[in-house]
């Protein structure tokens, strides 16, 4: 049984925590409002803007996860606070307490890849973020890696997720239902990449278990996407058909590339670890989600 600390234990972290509890691990979830966590996870008050609460973090943990995300804000300041300054403050304070986790798994984003030509991205693709979001996320990875380097024998891995969706993350469904999104001019649009949040939590667990038990190293960076990169237009048409909605077409003058760029991500690293997707494509994931919303 491992003692586990999940920093930034929100939606993704809570799902991960419950999976680990079910496997018999002791899980601590650190967040600003720990009372919102399930009783199965031991909540720890923690604010990324304040190093003082780090004194309440359990130092004797085996596995450390980061699953934080901006709370509804998308400004440059919010991204730097969430992905760079907050983690640096937390990890510096945590190191001062003598924390020495043997496994560190950091949740990140495919926004670190500045690919806009539809080409394939995998773990070997260099990160070259064009905007402040991806730049902040990449800087956060480096902060975490520096912390890990200070711990002899620790195993550090980053999982770069595509767009996460699932229960409680129905943004695209709601946008289609409202008609506030439109089909690309060419009918297809850019390539998009996603992962059901339950698969994302499972992937973090698999990476930590592999890092803990495998004698040989595996890729430091892994991609967290499903098995089917898909054109944005295809996903929109699928949702519109299921919802009985007719979508308009984008204004020709509007930017044609989605905020996530135009790339086909391939999760080779997870496949090599033997990971199996519960929702291998948007059809399974959104299909189950739409069925649940109809009940």
Short mmCIF file of C-alpha atoms in Angstrom, two decimals:
data_model
loop_
_atom_site.label_atom_id
_atom_site.label_comp_id
_atom_site.label_asym_id
_atom_site.label_seq_id
_atom_site.Cartn_x
_atom_site.Cartn_y
_atom_site.Cartn_z
CA UNK A 1 0.00 0.00 0.00
CA UNK A 2 1.30 3.44 -0.97
CA UNK A 3 0.77 6.72 0.82
CA UNK A 4 -0.36 9.16 -1.85
CA UNK A 5 -0.66 12.95 -1.99
CA UNK A 6 -2.64 14.60 -4.79
CA UNK A 7 -1.90 18.33 -5.08
CA UNK A 8 -4.64 20.34 -6.76
CA UNK A 9 -7.14 17.57 -6.03
CA UNK A 10 -10.09 18.77 -8.08
CA UNK A 11 -12.22 16.85 -10.57
CA UNK A 12 -9.44 14.74 -12.09
CA UNK A 13 -7.59 14.33 -8.80
CA UNK A 14 -10.72 13.20 -6.97
CA UNK A 15 -11.41 10.49 -9.55
CA UNK A 16 -7.80 9.37 -9.33
CA UNK A 17 -7.96 9.38 -5.52
CA UNK A 18 -11.03 7.19 -5.41
CA UNK A 19 -9.42 4.70 -7.77
CA UNK A 20 -6.36 4.51 -5.55
CA UNK A 21 -8.42 4.17 -2.37
CA UNK A 22 -10.24 1.24 -3.98
CA UNK A 23 -6.84 -0.41 -4.48
CA UNK A 24 -6.04 -0.05 -0.78
CA UNK A 25 -3.82 3.03 -0.89
CA UNK A 26 -3.95 5.84 1.67
CA UNK A 27 -4.81 9.02 -0.21
CA UNK A 28 -4.47 12.66 0.84
CA UNK A 29 -6.12 15.31 -1.34
CA UNK A 30 -4.81 18.87 -1.08
CA UNK A 31 -7.03 21.70 -2.26
CA UNK A 32 -8.41 25.05 -1.15
CA UNK A 33 -11.73 23.50 -0.07
CA UNK A 34 -10.91 20.00 1.20
CA UNK A 35 -14.40 19.61 2.66
CA UNK A 36 -15.64 19.09 -0.89
CA UNK A 37 -13.71 15.85 -1.24
CA UNK A 38 -15.21 12.41 -0.75
CA UNK A 39 -14.85 11.13 2.81
CA UNK A 40 -12.68 8.30 1.44
CA UNK A 41 -9.95 10.83 0.63
CA UNK A 42 -8.31 12.61 3.56
CA UNK A 43 -8.63 16.28 2.74
CA UNK A 44 -5.78 18.70 3.42
CA UNK A 45 -6.28 22.49 3.18
CA UNK A 46 -3.94 23.96 0.64
CA UNK A 47 -3.84 27.24 -1.29
CA UNK A 48 -1.45 27.66 -4.19
CA UNK A 49 -1.09 31.35 -3.35
CA UNK A 50 0.17 30.67 0.17
CA UNK A 51 3.14 28.52 1.19
CA UNK A 52 2.11 28.39 4.85
CA UNK A 53 -0.43 25.52 4.43
CA UNK A 54 2.40 23.34 3.11
CA UNK A 55 3.13 22.66 6.76
CA UNK A 56 -0.06 20.59 6.86
CA UNK A 57 0.92 18.40 3.91
CA UNK A 58 2.00 14.87 4.87
CA UNK A 59 5.71 14.63 4.11
CA UNK A 60 6.00 10.84 4.33
CA UNK A 61 4.29 9.95 1.05
CA UNK A 62 5.40 7.47 -1.60
CA UNK A 63 3.57 8.91 -4.60
CA UNK A 64 2.96 12.57 -5.43
CA UNK A 65 0.52 13.69 -8.12
CA UNK A 66 -0.28 17.13 -9.50
CA UNK A 67 -3.73 17.48 -11.09
CA UNK A 68 -4.41 21.22 -10.67
CA UNK A 69 -6.12 23.40 -13.26
CA UNK A 70 -7.23 27.06 -13.45
CA UNK A 71 -10.56 27.59 -11.71
CA UNK A 72 -12.62 28.95 -14.58
CA UNK A 73 -10.03 31.57 -15.52
CA UNK A 74 -8.02 31.67 -18.73
CA UNK A 75 -5.89 34.80 -18.26
CA UNK A 76 -2.13 34.70 -18.50
CA UNK A 77 -1.89 35.58 -14.81
CA UNK A 78 -4.19 32.70 -13.85
CA UNK A 79 -2.20 30.22 -15.90
CA UNK A 80 1.13 31.31 -14.45
CA UNK A 81 -0.27 31.18 -10.92
CA UNK A 82 -1.76 27.72 -11.45
CA UNK A 83 1.01 26.05 -13.41
CA UNK A 84 4.21 27.89 -12.46
CA UNK A 85 4.21 30.11 -9.39
CA UNK A 86 1.78 28.04 -7.33
CA UNK A 87 3.55 24.71 -7.90
CA UNK A 88 6.96 26.33 -7.31
CA UNK A 89 5.75 27.77 -4.00
CA UNK A 90 4.21 24.44 -3.01
CA UNK A 91 7.15 22.25 -3.99
CA UNK A 92 9.75 24.55 -2.40
CA UNK A 93 7.83 24.52 0.86
CA UNK A 94 7.27 20.79 0.59
CA UNK A 95 10.98 20.14 -0.01
CA UNK A 96 11.76 22.16 3.11
CA UNK A 97 9.67 19.66 5.05
CA UNK A 98 11.87 16.83 3.88
CA UNK A 99 9.33 15.25 1.54
CA UNK A 100 10.94 12.58 -0.65
CA UNK A 101 8.28 10.82 -2.76
CA UNK A 102 9.69 8.00 -4.87
CA UNK A 103 7.17 8.53 -7.69
CA UNK A 104 6.04 11.93 -9.03
CA UNK A 105 3.41 12.11 -11.78
CA UNK A 106 2.59 15.53 -13.21
CA UNK A 107 -0.59 16.27 -15.18
CA UNK A 108 0.07 18.52 -18.14
CA UNK A 109 -1.45 19.42 -21.50
CA UNK A 110 -0.93 18.86 -25.21
CA UNK A 111 -1.07 22.67 -25.51
CA UNK A 112 2.73 22.56 -25.16
CA UNK A 113 2.94 21.47 -28.81
CA UNK A 114 2.80 24.30 -31.32
CA UNK A 115 1.58 22.11 -34.18
CA UNK A 116 -0.95 23.65 -36.57
CA UNK A 117 -0.49 21.66 -39.78
CA UNK A 118 -2.31 18.44 -38.87
CA UNK A 119 0.88 16.42 -38.40
CA UNK A 120 1.34 13.60 -35.91
CA UNK A 121 2.53 14.26 -32.37
CA UNK A 122 3.94 11.65 -30.02
CA UNK A 123 6.29 11.53 -27.02
CA UNK A 124 9.29 12.30 -29.25
CA UNK A 125 7.83 15.54 -30.61
CA UNK A 126 9.60 18.64 -29.21
CA UNK A 127 7.45 20.97 -27.13
CA UNK A 128 7.24 24.44 -28.66
CA UNK A 129 4.19 26.25 -27.24
CA UNK A 130 3.20 29.37 -29.19
CA UNK A 131 0.90 30.94 -26.58
CA UNK A 132 0.96 31.78 -22.89
CA UNK A 133 -1.18 28.78 -21.92
CA UNK A 134 1.20 26.19 -23.29
CA UNK A 135 4.22 28.19 -22.15
CA UNK A 136 2.96 28.27 -18.56
CA UNK A 137 2.16 24.55 -18.61
CA UNK A 138 5.64 23.70 -19.93
CA UNK A 139 7.30 25.91 -17.32
CA UNK A 140 5.30 24.08 -14.65
CA UNK A 141 6.64 20.75 -15.92
CA UNK A 142 10.18 22.08 -15.52
CA UNK A 143 9.50 23.30 -11.99
CA UNK A 144 8.28 19.81 -11.06
CA UNK A 145 11.21 18.10 -12.77
CA UNK A 146 13.66 20.28 -10.88
CA UNK A 147 11.98 19.26 -7.62
CA UNK A 148 12.21 15.58 -8.62
CA UNK A 149 15.92 15.90 -9.45
CA UNK A 150 16.55 16.88 -5.85
CA UNK A 151 15.27 13.49 -4.67
CA UNK A 152 17.71 10.66 -5.22
CA UNK A 153 16.10 7.69 -6.94
CA UNK A 154 12.74 9.35 -7.60
CA UNK A 155 10.85 8.54 -10.82
CA UNK A 156 9.31 11.56 -12.55
CA UNK A 157 6.73 11.38 -15.35
CA UNK A 158 4.54 13.90 -17.13
CA UNK A 159 1.21 13.02 -18.73
CA UNK A 160 0.16 15.59 -21.33
CA UNK A 161 -3.60 15.37 -21.72
CA UNK A 162 -5.78 16.38 -24.62
CA UNK A 163 -9.19 17.91 -23.92
CA UNK A 164 -10.83 16.14 -20.99
CA UNK A 165 -14.56 15.49 -21.04
CA UNK A 166 -17.06 13.39 -19.13
CA UNK A 167 -19.58 13.77 -16.35
CA UNK A 168 -19.44 17.38 -15.16
CA UNK A 169 -17.48 18.36 -18.27
CA UNK A 170 -20.23 18.69 -20.84
CA UNK A 171 -19.08 22.01 -22.30
CA UNK A 172 -19.12 20.90 -25.92
CA UNK A 173 -22.47 19.12 -25.54
CA UNK A 174 -24.01 22.25 -24.05
CA UNK A 175 -22.47 24.45 -26.73
CA UNK A 176 -23.94 22.26 -29.48
CA UNK A 177 -27.31 22.18 -27.75
CA UNK A 178 -27.33 26.00 -27.57
CA UNK A 179 -26.11 26.34 -31.14
CA UNK A 180 -23.21 28.48 -29.96
CA UNK A 181 -20.68 26.53 -32.02
CA UNK A 182 -20.59 26.19 -35.80
CA UNK A 183 -19.30 23.65 -38.28
CA UNK A 184 -15.99 24.39 -40.01
CA UNK A 185 -16.20 25.90 -43.47
CA UNK A 186 -14.68 22.81 -45.09
CA UNK A 187 -16.87 20.48 -43.03
CA UNK A 188 -13.91 18.88 -41.27
CA UNK A 189 -11.82 21.53 -39.58
CA UNK A 190 -8.65 20.90 -37.56
CA UNK A 191 -7.67 17.64 -35.91
CA UNK A 192 -8.64 17.49 -32.25
CA UNK A 193 -7.59 15.25 -29.39
CA UNK A 194 -9.42 14.31 -26.22
CA UNK A 195 -9.66 11.81 -23.41
CA UNK A 196 -12.53 10.80 -21.18
CA UNK A 197 -11.77 11.93 -17.64
CA UNK A 198 -12.22 8.42 -16.24
CA UNK A 199 -9.57 7.15 -18.65
CA UNK A 200 -7.37 10.09 -17.67
CA UNK A 201 -7.56 9.12 -13.99
CA UNK A 202 -6.86 5.50 -14.88
CA UNK A 203 -3.84 6.55 -16.96
CA UNK A 204 -2.30 8.47 -14.04
CA UNK A 205 -2.73 5.39 -11.85
CA UNK A 206 -1.12 3.11 -14.45
CA UNK A 207 1.87 5.45 -14.84
CA UNK A 208 2.44 5.60 -11.06
CA UNK A 209 2.15 1.84 -10.71
CA UNK A 210 4.58 1.26 -13.57
CA UNK A 211 7.06 3.78 -12.16
CA UNK A 212 6.84 2.06 -8.79
CA UNK A 213 7.26 -1.52 -9.99
CA UNK A 214 9.24 -1.50 -13.24
CA UNK A 215 13.00 -1.86 -12.99
CA UNK A 216 13.51 -0.31 -16.43
CA UNK A 217 12.76 3.33 -17.15
CA UNK A 218 10.04 4.25 -19.63
CA UNK A 219 9.22 7.52 -21.35
CA UNK A 220 9.38 10.51 -19.02
CA UNK A 221 6.68 12.20 -21.11
CA UNK A 222 3.48 10.39 -22.07
CA UNK A 223 0.48 11.60 -24.05
CA UNK A 224 -2.95 11.30 -22.47
CA UNK A 225 -5.34 11.06 -25.41
CA UNK A 226 -7.73 8.41 -26.64
CA UNK A 227 -7.03 6.11 -29.57
CA UNK A 228 -8.71 8.27 -32.17
CA UNK A 229 -7.63 11.78 -33.11
CA UNK A 230 -10.66 13.21 -34.90
CA UNK A 231 -11.56 16.19 -37.03
CA UNK A 232 -13.49 18.76 -35.02
CA UNK A 233 -16.28 18.83 -37.56
CA UNK A 234 -16.88 15.10 -37.20
CA UNK A 235 -17.35 15.41 -33.44
CA UNK A 236 -19.71 18.37 -33.83
CA UNK A 237 -21.83 16.56 -36.41
CA UNK A 238 -22.04 13.48 -34.17
CA UNK A 239 -23.23 15.54 -31.20
CA UNK A 240 -25.64 17.59 -33.29
CA UNK A 241 -27.19 14.43 -34.73
CA UNK A 242 -27.60 12.86 -31.29
CA UNK A 243 -29.09 16.06 -29.88
CA UNK A 244 -31.34 16.73 -32.88
CA UNK A 245 -29.72 20.12 -33.48
CA UNK A 246 -28.89 21.81 -36.77
CA UNK A 247 -25.62 23.70 -36.62
CA UNK A 248 -24.66 26.62 -38.78
CA UNK A 249 -21.35 27.07 -40.57
CA UNK A 250 -18.49 29.23 -39.41
CA UNK A 251 -18.04 32.71 -40.79
CA UNK A 252 -15.36 32.52 -43.52
CA UNK A 253 -13.60 35.46 -41.83
CA UNK A 254 -13.35 33.64 -38.50
CA UNK A 255 -10.11 31.82 -37.53
CA UNK A 256 -10.36 28.25 -38.74
CA UNK A 257 -7.95 26.58 -36.30
CA UNK A 258 -9.20 25.56 -32.88
CA UNK A 259 -7.40 26.88 -29.81
CA UNK A 260 -5.78 23.48 -29.36
CA UNK A 261 -4.07 23.76 -32.75
CA UNK A 262 -4.29 21.17 -35.50
CA UNK A 263 -2.47 17.95 -34.61
CA UNK A 264 -2.97 14.20 -34.34
CA UNK A 265 -1.70 12.98 -30.98
CA UNK A 266 -0.73 9.34 -30.53
CA UNK A 267 -0.40 7.88 -27.01
CA UNK A 268 2.42 5.43 -27.79
CA UNK A 269 3.76 5.51 -24.23
CA UNK A 270 0.49 4.44 -22.63
CA UNK A 271 0.09 1.65 -25.17
CA UNK A 272 3.56 0.37 -24.35
CA UNK A 273 2.58 0.27 -20.66
CA UNK A 274 -0.37 -1.95 -21.61
CA UNK A 275 -3.00 0.71 -20.91
CA UNK A 276 -6.50 -0.12 -22.12
CA UNK A 277 -8.98 2.64 -22.85
CA UNK A 278 -12.51 2.27 -21.53
CA UNK A 279 -13.56 4.91 -24.08
CA UNK A 280 -11.21 4.53 -27.07
CA UNK A 281 -12.90 7.28 -29.07
CA UNK A 282 -15.35 10.15 -28.73
CA UNK A 283 -18.17 7.91 -29.96
CA UNK A 284 -18.03 5.62 -26.92
CA UNK A 285 -17.31 8.41 -24.45
CA UNK A 286 -19.86 10.95 -25.64
CA UNK A 287 -22.35 8.19 -26.40
CA UNK A 288 -22.42 7.02 -22.77
CA UNK A 289 -22.43 10.61 -21.53
CA UNK A 290 -25.39 11.57 -23.73
CA UNK A 291 -27.29 8.47 -22.63
CA UNK A 292 -26.75 9.41 -18.98
CA UNK A 293 -27.96 12.97 -19.58
CA UNK A 294 -31.13 11.62 -21.21
CA UNK A 295 -32.07 9.51 -18.15
#
